[in-house]
Short mmCIF file of C-alpha atoms (C1' of nucleotides) in Angstrom, two decimals:
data_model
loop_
_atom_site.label_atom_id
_atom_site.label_comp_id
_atom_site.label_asym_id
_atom_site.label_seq_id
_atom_site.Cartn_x
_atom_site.Cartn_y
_atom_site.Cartn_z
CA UNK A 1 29.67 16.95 4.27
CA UNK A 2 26.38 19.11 4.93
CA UNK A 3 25.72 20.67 8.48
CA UNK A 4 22.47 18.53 7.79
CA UNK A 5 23.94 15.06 7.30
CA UNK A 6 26.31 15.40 10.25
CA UNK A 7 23.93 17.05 12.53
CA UNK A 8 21.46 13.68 11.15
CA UNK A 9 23.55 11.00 11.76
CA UNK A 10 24.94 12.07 15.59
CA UNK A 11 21.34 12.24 15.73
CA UNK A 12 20.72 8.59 14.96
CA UNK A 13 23.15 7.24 16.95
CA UNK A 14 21.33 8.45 19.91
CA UNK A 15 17.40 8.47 18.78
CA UNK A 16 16.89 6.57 15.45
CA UNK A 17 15.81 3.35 15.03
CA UNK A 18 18.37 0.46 14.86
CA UNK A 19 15.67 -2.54 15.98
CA UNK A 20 13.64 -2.62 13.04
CA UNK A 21 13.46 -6.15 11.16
CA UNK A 22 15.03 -5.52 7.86
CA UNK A 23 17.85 -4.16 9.17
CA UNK A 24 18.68 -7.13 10.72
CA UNK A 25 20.69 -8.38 8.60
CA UNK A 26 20.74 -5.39 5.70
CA UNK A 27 20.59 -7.08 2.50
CA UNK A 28 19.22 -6.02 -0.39
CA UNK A 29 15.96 -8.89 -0.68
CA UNK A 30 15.06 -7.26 3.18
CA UNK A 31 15.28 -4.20 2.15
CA UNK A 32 13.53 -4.50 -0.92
CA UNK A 33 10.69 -6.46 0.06
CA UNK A 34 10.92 -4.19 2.99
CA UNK A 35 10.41 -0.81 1.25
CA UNK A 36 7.50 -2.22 -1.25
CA UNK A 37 5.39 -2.90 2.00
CA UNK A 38 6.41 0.35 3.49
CA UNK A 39 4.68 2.17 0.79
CA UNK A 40 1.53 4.42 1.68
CA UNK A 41 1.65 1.88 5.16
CA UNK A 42 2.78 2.34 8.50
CA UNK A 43 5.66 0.98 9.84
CA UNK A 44 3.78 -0.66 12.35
CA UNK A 45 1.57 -2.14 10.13
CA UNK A 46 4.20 -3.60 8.24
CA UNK A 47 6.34 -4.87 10.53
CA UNK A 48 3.91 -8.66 11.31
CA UNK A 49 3.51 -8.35 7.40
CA UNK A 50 7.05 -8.49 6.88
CA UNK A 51 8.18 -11.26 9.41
CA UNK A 52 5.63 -13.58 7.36
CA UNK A 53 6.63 -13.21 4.30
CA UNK A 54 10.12 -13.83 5.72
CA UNK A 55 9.49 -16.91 6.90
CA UNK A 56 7.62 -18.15 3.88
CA UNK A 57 9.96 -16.64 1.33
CA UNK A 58 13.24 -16.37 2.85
CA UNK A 59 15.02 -15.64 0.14
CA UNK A 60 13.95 -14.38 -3.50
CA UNK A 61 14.25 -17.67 -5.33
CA UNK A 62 11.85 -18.83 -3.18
CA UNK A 63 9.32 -15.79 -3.71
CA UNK A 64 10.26 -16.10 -7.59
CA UNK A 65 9.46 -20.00 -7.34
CA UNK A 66 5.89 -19.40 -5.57
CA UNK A 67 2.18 -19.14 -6.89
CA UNK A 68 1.21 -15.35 -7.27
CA UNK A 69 -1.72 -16.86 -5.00
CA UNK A 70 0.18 -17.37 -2.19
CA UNK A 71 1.58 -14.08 -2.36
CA UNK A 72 -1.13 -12.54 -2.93
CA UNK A 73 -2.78 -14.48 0.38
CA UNK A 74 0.29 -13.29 2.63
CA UNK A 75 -0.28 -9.88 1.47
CA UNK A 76 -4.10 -9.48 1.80
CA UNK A 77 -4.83 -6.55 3.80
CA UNK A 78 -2.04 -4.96 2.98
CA UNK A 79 -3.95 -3.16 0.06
CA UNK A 80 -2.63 -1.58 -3.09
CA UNK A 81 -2.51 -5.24 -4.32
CA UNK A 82 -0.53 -3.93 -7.60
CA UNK A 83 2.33 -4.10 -5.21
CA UNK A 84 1.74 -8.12 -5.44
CA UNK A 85 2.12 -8.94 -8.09
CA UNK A 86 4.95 -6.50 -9.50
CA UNK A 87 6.86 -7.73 -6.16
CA UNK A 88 6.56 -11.33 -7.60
CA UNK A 89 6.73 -10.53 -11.19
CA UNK A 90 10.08 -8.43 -9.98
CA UNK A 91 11.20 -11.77 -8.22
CA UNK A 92 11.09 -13.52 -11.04
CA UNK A 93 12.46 -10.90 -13.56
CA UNK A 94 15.97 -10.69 -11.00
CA UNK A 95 16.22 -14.59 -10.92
CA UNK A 96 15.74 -14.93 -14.66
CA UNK A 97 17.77 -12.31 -15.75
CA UNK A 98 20.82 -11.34 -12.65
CA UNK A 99 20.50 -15.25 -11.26
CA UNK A 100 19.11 -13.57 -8.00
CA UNK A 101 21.79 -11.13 -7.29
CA UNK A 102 20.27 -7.58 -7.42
CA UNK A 103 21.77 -5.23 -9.83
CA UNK A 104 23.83 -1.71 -8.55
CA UNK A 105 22.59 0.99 -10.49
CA UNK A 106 19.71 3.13 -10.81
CA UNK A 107 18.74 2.54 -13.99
CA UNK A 108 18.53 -1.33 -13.66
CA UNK A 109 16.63 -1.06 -10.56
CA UNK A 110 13.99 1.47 -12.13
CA UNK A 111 13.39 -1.16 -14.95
CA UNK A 112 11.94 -3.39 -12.81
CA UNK A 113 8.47 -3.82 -11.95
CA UNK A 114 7.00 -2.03 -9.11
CA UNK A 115 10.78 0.10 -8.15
CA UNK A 116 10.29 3.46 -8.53
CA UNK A 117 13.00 6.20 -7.88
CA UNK A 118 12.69 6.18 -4.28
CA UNK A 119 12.66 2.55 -3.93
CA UNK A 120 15.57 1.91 -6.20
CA UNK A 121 17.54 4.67 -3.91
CA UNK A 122 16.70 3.31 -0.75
CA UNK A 123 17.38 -0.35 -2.11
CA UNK A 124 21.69 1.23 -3.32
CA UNK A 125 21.46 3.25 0.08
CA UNK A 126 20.40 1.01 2.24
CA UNK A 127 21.89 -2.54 0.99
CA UNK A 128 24.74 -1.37 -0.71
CA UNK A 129 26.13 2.07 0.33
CA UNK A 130 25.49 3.83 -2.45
CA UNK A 131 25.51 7.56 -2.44
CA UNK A 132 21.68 7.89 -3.74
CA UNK A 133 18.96 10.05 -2.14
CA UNK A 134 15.44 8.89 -1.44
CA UNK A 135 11.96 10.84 -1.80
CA UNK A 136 9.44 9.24 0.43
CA UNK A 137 6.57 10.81 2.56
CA UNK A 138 8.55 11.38 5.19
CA UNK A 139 11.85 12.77 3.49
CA UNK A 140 9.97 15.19 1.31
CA UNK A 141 8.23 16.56 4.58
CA UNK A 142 11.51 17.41 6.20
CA UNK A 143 13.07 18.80 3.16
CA UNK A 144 10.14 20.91 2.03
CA UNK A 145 10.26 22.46 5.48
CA UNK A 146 14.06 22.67 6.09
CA UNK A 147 14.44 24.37 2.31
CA UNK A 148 11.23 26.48 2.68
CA UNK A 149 9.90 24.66 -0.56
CA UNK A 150 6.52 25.93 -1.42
CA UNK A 151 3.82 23.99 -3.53
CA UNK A 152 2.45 21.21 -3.46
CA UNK A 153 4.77 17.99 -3.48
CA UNK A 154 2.27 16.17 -6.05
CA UNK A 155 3.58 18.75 -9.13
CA UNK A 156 6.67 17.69 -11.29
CA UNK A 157 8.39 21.39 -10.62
CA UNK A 158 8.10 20.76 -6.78
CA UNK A 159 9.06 17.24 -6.68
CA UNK A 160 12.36 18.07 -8.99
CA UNK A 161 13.37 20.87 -6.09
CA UNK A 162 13.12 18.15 -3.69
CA UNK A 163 15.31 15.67 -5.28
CA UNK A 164 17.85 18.60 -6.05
CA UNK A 165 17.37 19.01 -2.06
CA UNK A 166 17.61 15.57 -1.47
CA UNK A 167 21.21 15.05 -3.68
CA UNK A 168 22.79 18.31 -2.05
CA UNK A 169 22.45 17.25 1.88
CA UNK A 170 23.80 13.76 1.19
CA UNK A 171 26.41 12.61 3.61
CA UNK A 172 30.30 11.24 2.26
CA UNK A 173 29.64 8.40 4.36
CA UNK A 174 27.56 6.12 6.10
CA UNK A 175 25.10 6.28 3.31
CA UNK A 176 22.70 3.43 5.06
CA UNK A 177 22.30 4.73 8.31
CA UNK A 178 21.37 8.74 6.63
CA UNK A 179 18.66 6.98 4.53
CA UNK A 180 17.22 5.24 7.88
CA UNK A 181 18.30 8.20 10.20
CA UNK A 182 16.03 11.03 7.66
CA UNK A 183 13.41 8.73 7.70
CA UNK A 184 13.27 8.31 11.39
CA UNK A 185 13.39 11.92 11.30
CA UNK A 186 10.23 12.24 9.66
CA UNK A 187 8.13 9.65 11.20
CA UNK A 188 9.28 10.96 14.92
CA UNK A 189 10.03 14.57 14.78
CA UNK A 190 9.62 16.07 11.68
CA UNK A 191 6.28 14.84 12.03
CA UNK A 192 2.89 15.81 9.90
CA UNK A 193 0.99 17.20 12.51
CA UNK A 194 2.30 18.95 15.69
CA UNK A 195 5.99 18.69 15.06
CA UNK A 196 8.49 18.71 17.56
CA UNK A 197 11.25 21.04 16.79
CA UNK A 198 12.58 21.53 19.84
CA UNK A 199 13.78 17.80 19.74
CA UNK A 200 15.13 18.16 16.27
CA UNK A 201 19.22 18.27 15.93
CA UNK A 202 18.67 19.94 12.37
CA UNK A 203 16.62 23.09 13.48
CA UNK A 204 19.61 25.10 13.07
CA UNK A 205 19.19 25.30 9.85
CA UNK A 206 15.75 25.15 9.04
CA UNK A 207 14.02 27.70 6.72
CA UNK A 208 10.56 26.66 7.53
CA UNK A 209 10.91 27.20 11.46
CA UNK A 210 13.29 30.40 10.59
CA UNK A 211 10.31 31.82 9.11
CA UNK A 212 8.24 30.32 12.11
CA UNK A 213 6.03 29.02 9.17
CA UNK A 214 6.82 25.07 10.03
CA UNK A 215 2.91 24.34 9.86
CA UNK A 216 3.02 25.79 6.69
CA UNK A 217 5.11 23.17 3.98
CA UNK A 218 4.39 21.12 2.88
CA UNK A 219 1.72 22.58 1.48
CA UNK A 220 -1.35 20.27 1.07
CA UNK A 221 -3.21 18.77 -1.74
CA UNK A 222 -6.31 20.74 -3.14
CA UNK A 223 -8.90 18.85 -1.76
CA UNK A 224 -11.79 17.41 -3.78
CA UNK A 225 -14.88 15.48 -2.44
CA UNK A 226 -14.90 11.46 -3.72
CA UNK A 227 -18.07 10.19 -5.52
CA UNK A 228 -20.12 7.86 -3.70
CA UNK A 229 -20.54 4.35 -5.09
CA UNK A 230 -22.64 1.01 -4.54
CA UNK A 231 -22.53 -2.46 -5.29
CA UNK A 232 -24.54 -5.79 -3.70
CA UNK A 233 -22.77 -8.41 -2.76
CA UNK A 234 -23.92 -11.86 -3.64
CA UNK A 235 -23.05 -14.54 -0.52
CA UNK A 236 -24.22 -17.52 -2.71
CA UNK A 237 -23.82 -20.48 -0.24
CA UNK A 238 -24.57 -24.36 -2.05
CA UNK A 239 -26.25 -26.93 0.04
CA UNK A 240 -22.93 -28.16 1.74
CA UNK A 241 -22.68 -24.51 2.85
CA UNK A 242 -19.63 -23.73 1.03
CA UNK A 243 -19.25 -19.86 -0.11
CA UNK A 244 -18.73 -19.28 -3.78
CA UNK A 245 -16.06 -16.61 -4.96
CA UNK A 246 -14.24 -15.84 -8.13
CA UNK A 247 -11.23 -14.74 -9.24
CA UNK A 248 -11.08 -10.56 -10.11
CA UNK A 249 -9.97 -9.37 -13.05
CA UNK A 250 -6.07 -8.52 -12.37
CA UNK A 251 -6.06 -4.96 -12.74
CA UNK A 252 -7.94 -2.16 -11.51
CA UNK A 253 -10.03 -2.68 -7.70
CA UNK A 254 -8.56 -5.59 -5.65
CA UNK A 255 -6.96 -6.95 -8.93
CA UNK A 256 -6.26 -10.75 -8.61
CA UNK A 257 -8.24 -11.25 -5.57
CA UNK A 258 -10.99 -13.44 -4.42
CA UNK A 259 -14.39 -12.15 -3.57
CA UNK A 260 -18.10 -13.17 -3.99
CA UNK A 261 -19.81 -12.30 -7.16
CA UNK A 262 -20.51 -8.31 -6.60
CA UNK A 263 -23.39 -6.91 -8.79
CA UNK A 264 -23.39 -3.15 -10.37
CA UNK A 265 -20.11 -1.25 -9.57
CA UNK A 266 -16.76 -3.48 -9.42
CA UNK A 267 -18.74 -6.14 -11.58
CA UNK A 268 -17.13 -9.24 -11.75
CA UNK A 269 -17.63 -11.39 -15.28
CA UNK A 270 -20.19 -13.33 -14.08
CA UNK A 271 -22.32 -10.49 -13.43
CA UNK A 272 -25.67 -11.78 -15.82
CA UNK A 273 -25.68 -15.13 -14.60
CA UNK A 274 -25.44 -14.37 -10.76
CA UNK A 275 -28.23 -11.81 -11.45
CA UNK A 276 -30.46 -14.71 -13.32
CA UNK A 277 -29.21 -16.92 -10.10
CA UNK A 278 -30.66 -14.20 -7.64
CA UNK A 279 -33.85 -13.78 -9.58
CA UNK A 280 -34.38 -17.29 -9.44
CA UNK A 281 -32.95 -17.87 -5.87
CA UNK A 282 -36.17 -18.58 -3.59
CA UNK A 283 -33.95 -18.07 0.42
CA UNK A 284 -32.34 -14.73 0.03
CA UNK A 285 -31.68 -12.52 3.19
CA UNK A 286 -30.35 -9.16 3.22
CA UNK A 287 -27.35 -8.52 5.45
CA UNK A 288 -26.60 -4.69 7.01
CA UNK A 289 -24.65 -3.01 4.55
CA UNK A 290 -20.68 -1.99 4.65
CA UNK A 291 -19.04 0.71 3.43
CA UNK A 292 -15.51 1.37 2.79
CA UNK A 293 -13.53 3.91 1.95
CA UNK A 294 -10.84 4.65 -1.17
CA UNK A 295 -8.88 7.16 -2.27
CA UNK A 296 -10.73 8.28 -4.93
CA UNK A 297 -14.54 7.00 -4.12
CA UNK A 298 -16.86 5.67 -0.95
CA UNK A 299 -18.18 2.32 -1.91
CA UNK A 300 -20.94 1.05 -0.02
CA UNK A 301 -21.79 -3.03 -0.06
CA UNK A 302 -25.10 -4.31 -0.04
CA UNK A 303 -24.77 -7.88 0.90
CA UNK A 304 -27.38 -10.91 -0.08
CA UNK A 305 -27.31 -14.31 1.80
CA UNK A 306 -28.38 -16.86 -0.29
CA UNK A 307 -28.92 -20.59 0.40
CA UNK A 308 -28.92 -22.36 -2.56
CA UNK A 309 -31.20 -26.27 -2.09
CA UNK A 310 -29.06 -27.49 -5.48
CA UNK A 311 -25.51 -27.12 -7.22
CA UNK A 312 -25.93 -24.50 -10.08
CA UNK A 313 -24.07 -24.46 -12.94
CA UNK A 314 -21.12 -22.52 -12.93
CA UNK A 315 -20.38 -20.36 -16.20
CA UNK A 316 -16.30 -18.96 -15.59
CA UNK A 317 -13.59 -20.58 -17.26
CA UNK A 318 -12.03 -23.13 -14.43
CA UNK A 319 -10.36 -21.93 -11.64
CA UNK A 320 -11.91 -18.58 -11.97
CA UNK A 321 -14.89 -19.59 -9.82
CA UNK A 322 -14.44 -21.73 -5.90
CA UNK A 323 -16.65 -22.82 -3.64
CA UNK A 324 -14.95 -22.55 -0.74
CA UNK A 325 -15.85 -23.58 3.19
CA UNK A 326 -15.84 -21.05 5.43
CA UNK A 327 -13.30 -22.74 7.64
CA UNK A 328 -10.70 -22.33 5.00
CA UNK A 329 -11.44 -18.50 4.02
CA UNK A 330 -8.51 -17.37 5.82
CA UNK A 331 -5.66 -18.78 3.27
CA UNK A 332 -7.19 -17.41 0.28
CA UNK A 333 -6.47 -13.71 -0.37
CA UNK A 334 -9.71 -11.63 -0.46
CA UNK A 335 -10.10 -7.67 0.06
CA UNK A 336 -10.04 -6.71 3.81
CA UNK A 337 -13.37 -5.71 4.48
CA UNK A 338 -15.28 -8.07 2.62
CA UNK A 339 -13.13 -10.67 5.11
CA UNK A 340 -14.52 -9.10 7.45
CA UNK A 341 -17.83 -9.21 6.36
CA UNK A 342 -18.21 -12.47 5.73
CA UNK A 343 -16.45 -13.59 8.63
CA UNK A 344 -19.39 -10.80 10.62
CA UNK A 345 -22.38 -12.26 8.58
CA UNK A 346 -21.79 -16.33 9.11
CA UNK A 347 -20.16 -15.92 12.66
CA UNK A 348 -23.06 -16.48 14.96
CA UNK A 349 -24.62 -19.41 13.24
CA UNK A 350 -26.70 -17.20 11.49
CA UNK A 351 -27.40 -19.69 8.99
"C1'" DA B 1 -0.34 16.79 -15.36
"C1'" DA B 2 -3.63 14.03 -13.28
"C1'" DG B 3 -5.76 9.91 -11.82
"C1'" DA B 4 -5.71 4.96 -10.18
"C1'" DC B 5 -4.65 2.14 -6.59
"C1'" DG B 6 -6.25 -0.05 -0.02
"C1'" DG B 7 -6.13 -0.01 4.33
"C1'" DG B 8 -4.94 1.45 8.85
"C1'" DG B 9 -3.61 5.16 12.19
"C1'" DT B 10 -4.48 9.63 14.34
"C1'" DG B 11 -6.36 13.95 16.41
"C1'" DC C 1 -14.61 13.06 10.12
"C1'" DA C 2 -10.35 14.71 7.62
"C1'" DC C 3 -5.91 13.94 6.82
"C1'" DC C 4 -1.69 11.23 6.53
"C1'" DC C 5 1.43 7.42 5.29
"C1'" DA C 6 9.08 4.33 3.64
"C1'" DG C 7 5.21 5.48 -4.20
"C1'" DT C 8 4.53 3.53 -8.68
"C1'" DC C 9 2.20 3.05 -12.90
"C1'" DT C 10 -0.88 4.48 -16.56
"C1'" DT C 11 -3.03 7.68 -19.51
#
DNA sequence: AAGACGGGGTG
DNA sequence: CACCCAGTCTT
């Protein structure tokens, strides 16, 4: 067994993490649902996240037997909303075609919808025992420091030295608590910024602080500056006061989501009609703008109010479109911010 | 090989 | 504000 693996594991007995909620008890549906949730978010973050959807879907026939909506409602605010649906789509595909039982290899896991590599490692690691390596944020910051590994992490060539890396320090033995003890590692020592190797127990044989270069791997991302994008943001209220939204298109920005009809950039379908509807509208208010960040683009919101004094005509296929009280906003799953927004804009009676 | 895909935390 | 995070999928 590596110097690294032992040095790891007396490690975690001492300073890792044994408390956390899916590894209590370790099964595979935990741990899956677990490590879907627990990618590009926080552990803290996750953690109220993941106790809900426990307690709504406590097993995966349950998951595979509910509405995408609800899923999609539990996970709102969560983001990457991609991660939705394959999670239920994968919850059906393992009743349907292993009866519910996961399946053991690597291969059968990466078919699935949503499991990745790292995923499908951490689910044979972690539930099973397997003798698989992961690749997460975290691991592939304390293996591009301990090996030295120059580049950038994004790049095939790098990523392939850090799986090699990953394979060679694996333990003989106590293959669940290594996967939880190198990711502790990462998120509480090995950290991004301001490391603290004078608490880590695998310093010894780090090439990174050898060269006194720790600061320097992984080496970042070549930075580019994101476009800037608008679009209004129609809060069409009906004389009852109910809000109308409609269904998004399933892929592509908050895919499968409910929102109010948005106008220019991240168009919904109904796009000409609510534009006829505004024109026509005779109380419209405008509301401060929002903006939110992405990855890959600023988007700024422009919100209308708009009282409506009768019912229009709605043109979407049914069930596309809802008008919706504000009262029961909070069990349908809409984007985070435009929550928010809504919830900002009609809090103080400002009818 | 590069881009799409959210939202929250941190210094 | 800039950067980071228990990645995967598509093109």
């Amino acid at each position: 067994m590596s110097a690294f693996a032992q040095r790891l594991l007396a490690w975690f007995d001492q300073h890792g993490r044994h408390d956390l909620p899916w590894q209590h008890p370790r099964e595979a549906y935990r741990v899956w649902l677990a490590e879907i949730m627990l990618q590009q978010t926080q552990v803290a973050t996750v953690i109220p996240y993941f106790t809900r959807f426990i307690a709504r879907f406590p097993d995966i026939h349950a998951l595979a037997a509910a509405p995408l909506d609800d899923v999609l409602a539990l996970w709102s605010g969560l983001g990457y909303y991609a991660r939705a649906r394959n999670l239920h789509r994968c919850a059906r595909q393992i009743v349907a075609q292993y009866g519910g039982t996961f399946p053991r290899t690597l291969e059968a896991l990466m078919e699935l919808p949503g499991i990745g590599r790292s995923t499908a490692g951490a689910i044979l690691a972690q539930a099973f025992g397997q003798r698989t390596p992961i690749l997460d944020g975290n691991v592939r910051r304390v293996l591009a420091r301990y090996g030295a590994v120059p580049g950038w992490p994004g790049t095939p060539a790098v990523q392939k030295r850090l799986w090699q890396l990953a394979e060679a320090l694996l333990p003989d033995e106590r293959m669940a608590d290594y996967t939880q003890a190198i990711m502790d590692l990462g998120a509480t020592v090995c950290t991004a910024r301001k490391p603290a190797c004078v608490r880590c127990p695998v310093a010894p044989g780090c090439a990174a602080l050898a060269q006194n270069a720790v600061a320097e791997y992984p080496h970042p991302r070549s930075k580019k500056k994101r476009p800037q994008r608008h679009a209004r943001l129609l809060l069409i209220r009906n004389p009852q006061g109910q809000l109308l939204l409609e269904r998004r298109a399933p892929l592509g920005i908050w895919g499968g989501l409910w929102c109010p009809p948005l106008l220019g950039e991240l168009h919904l379908a109904s796009g000409t009609w609510a534009q006829i509807l505004l024109d026509t509208a005779s109380r419209v208010r405008q509301l401060p703008p929002l903006r939110h960040a992405f990855t890959h683009f600023d988007l700024e919101l422009r919100p209308l109010q708009i009282e409506l004094d009768a019912m229009p005509e709605l043109i979407c296929e049914p069930g596309q479109q809802l008008w919706v009280s504000l009262s029961t906003l909070s069990h349908l799953g809409l984007p985070a911010p435009v929550r928010r927004l809504i919830e900002q804009s009609f809090s103080l009676g400002s009818t």
